[in-house]
CSV table of C-alpha atoms in Angstrom, one decimal:
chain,number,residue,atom,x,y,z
A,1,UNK,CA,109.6,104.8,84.5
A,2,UNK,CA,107.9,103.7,87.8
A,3,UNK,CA,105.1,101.3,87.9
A,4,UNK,CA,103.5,99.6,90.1
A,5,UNK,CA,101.8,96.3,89.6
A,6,UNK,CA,98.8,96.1,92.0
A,7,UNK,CA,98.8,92.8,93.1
A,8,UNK,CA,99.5,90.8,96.0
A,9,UNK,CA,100.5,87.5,94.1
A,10,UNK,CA,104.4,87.1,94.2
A,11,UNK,CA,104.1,84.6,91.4
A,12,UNK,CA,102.2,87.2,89.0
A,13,UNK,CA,104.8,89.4,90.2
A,14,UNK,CA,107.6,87.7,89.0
A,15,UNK,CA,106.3,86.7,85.9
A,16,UNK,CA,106.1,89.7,84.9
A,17,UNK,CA,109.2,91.3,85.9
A,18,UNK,CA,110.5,88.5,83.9
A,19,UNK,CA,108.9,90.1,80.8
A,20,UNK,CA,109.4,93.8,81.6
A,21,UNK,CA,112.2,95.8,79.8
A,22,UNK,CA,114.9,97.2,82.1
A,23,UNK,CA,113.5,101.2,81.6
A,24,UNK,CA,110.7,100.2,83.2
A,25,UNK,CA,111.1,99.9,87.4
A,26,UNK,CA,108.2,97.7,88.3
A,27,UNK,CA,107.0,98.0,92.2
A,28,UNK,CA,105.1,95.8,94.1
A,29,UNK,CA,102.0,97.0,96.5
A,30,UNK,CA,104.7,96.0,99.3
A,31,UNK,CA,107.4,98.6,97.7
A,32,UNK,CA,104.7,101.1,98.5
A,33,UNK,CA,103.5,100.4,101.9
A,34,UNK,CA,100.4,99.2,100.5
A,35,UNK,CA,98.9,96.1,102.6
A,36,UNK,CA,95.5,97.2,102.1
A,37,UNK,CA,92.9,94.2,100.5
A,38,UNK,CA,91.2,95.4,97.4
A,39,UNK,CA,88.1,93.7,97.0
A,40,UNK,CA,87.1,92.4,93.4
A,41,UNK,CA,83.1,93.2,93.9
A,42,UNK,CA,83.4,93.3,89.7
A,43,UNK,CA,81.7,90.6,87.6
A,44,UNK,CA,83.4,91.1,85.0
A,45,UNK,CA,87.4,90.4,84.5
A,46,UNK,CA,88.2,93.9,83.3
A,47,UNK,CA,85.8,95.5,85.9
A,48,UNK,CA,88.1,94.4,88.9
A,49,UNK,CA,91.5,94.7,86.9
A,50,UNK,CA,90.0,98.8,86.7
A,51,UNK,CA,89.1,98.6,90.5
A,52,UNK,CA,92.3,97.9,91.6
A,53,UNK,CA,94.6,100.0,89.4
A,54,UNK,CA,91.9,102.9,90.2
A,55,UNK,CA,92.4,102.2,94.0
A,56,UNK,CA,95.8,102.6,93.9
A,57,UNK,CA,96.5,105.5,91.6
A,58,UNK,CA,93.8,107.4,93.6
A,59,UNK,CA,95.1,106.7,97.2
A,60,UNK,CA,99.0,106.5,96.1
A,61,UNK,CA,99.5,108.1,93.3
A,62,UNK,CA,101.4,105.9,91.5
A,63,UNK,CA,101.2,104.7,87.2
A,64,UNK,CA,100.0,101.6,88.1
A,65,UNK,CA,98.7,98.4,86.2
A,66,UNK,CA,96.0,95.4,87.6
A,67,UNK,CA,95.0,92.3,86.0
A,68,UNK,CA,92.3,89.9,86.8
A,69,UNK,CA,92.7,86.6,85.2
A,70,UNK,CA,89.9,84.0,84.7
A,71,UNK,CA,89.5,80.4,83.5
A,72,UNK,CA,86.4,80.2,81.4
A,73,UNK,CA,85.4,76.4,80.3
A,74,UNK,CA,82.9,75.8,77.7
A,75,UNK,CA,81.4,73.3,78.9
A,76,UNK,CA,80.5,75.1,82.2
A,77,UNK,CA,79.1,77.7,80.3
A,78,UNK,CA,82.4,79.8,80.9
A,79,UNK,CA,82.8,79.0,84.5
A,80,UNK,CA,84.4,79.1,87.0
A,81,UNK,CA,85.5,83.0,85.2
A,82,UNK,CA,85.6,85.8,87.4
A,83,UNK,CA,85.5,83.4,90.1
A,84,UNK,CA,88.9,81.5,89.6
A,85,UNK,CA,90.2,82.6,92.5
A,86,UNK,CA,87.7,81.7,94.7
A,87,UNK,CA,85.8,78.5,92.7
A,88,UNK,CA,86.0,76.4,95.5
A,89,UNK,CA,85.3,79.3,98.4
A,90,UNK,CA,87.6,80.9,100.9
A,91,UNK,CA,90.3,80.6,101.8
A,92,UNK,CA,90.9,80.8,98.0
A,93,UNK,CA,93.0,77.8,97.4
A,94,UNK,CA,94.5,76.3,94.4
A,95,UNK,CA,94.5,72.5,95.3
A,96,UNK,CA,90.6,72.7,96.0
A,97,UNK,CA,89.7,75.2,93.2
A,98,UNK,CA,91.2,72.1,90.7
A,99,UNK,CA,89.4,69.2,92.9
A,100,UNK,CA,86.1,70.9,92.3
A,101,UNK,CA,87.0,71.9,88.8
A,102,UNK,CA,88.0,68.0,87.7
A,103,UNK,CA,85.1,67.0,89.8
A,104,UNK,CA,82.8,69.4,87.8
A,105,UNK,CA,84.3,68.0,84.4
A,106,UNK,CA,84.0,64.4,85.4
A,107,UNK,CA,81.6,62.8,82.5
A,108,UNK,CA,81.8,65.9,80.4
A,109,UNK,CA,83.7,65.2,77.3
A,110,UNK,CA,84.3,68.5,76.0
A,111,UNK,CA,87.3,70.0,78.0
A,112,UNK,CA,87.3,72.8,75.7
A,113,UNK,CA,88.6,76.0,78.0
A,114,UNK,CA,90.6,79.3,78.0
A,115,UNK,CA,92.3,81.2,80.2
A,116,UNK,CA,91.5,85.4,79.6
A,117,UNK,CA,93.8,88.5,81.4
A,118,UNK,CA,92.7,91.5,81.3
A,119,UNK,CA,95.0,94.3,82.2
A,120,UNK,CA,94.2,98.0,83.1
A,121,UNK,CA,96.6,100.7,83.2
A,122,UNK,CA,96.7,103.8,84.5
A,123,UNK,CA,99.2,106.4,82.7
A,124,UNK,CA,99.4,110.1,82.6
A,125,UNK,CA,95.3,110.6,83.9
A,126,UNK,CA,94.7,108.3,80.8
A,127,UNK,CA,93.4,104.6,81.4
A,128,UNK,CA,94.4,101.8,78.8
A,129,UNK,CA,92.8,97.8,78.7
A,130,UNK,CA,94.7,95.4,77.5
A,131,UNK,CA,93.2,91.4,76.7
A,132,UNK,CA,94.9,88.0,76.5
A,133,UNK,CA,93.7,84.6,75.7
A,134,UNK,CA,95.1,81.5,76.1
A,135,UNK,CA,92.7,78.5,74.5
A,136,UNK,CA,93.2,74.8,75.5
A,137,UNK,CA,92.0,72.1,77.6
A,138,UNK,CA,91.5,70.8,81.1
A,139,UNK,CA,93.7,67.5,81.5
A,140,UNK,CA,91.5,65.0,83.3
A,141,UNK,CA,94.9,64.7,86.2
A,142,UNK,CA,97.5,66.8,87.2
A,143,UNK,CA,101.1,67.3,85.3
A,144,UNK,CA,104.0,69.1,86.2
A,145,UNK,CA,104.5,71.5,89.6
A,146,UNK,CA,105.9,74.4,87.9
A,147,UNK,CA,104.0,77.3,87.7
A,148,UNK,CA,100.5,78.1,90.0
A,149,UNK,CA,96.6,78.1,89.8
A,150,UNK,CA,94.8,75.9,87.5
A,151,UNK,CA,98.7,75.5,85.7
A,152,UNK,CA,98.8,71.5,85.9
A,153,UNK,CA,95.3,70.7,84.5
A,154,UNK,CA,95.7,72.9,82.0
A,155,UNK,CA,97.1,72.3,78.8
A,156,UNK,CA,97.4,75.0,76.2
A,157,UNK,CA,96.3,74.1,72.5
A,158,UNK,CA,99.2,73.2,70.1
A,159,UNK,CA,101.5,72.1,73.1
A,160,UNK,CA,101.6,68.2,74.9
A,161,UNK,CA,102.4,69.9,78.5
A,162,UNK,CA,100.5,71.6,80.7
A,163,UNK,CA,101.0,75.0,81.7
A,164,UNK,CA,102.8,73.3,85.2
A,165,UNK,CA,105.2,71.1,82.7
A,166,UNK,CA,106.6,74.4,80.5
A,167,UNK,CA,108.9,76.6,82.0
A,168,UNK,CA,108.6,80.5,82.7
A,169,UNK,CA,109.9,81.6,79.0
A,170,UNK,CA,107.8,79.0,76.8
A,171,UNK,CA,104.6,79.5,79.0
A,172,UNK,CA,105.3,83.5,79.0
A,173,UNK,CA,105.2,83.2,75.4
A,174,UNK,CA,101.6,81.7,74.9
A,175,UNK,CA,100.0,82.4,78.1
A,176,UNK,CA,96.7,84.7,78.8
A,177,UNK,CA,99.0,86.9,81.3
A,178,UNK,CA,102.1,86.7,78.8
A,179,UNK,CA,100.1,87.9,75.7
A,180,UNK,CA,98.9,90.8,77.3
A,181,UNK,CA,101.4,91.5,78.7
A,182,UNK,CA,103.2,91.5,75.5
A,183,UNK,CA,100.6,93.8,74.6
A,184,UNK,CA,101.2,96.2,77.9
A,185,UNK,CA,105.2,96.3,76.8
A,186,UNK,CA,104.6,97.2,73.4
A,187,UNK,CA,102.7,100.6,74.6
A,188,UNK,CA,105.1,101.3,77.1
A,189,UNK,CA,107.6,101.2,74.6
A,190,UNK,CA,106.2,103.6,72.0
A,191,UNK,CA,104.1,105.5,75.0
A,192,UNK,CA,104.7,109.0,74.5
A,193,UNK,CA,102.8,111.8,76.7
């Protein structure tokens, strides 16, 4: 089976390949001439992982899958959310994103957070939603340089390391992105038409 994961992130991309069974041929938006920029106008995680598996089936024709992935810390009243990405303001950049995150968390004592995925596919004219979560904490510095994101200030609950100090196959194991895509490969695998 073809699929195609609409995203431009290389480190999502391989990730998930990582994850994928060998049946299942996963394509990048590159692998199908795609270079266009989706825009996430949704305010809600699921809203923009439907947008851009929508966009793509639509104009290519492909089975595809999105995800949108948000940190949501209680003590920001789930911010920064559907604005992860972007927390600190274009050009979306990881190193400022955490700066203003740690900045925000400063004299807060509750670091309580959790990262959510939620992934939309598109299968057969049929559309599917899948949800991960990932609780922890936000580390008050950065640990580890593995991984991307909010990765070394976070640090998943039950575990001493961040996200940025585990590598690929323990984080793919407990991570917002690895659960549901756990979840993804289990339908694919029983999927019938």
């Amino acid at each position: 089976m073809k699929l195609v994961f609409a995203t431009n992130n290389l480190n999502k991309l391989k990730e998930v390949q990582e994850m994928l069974p060998n049946s299942i041929q996963l394509l990048s938006l590159k692998d199908i001439n795609c270079f266009d920029e989706v825009e996430e106008t949704e305010t809600t995680l699921e809203g923009n992982a439907k947008l851009k598996a929508d966009y793509i089936t639509k104009k290519f024709g492909y089975h595809c899958f999105a995800d949108d992935t948000g940190l949501e810390v209680e003590s920001l009243n789930g911010k920064p959310g559907v604005y992860s990405a972007r927390y600190a303001g274009e050009p979306a950049n990881a190193e400022n994103n955490m700066l203003k995150l740690l900045t925000a968390l400063k004299n807060k004592e509750n670091r309580k957070a959790q990262f959510r995925t939620a992934i939309c596919l598109n299968l057969d004219h049929k559309q599917f939603i899948f949800e991960g979560v990932c609780k922890g904490e936000i580390l008050t510095e950065k640990q580890g340089n593995k991984g991307f994101g909010y990765d070394p200030i976070f640090k998943p609950q039950g575990f001493t390391e961040s996200f940025a100090q585990m590598n690929s196959n323990d984080k793919n194991k407990v991570s917002h992105r690895g659960l549901a895509i756990q979840q993804l490969v289990e339908f694919l695998s029983n999927y019938k038409k």
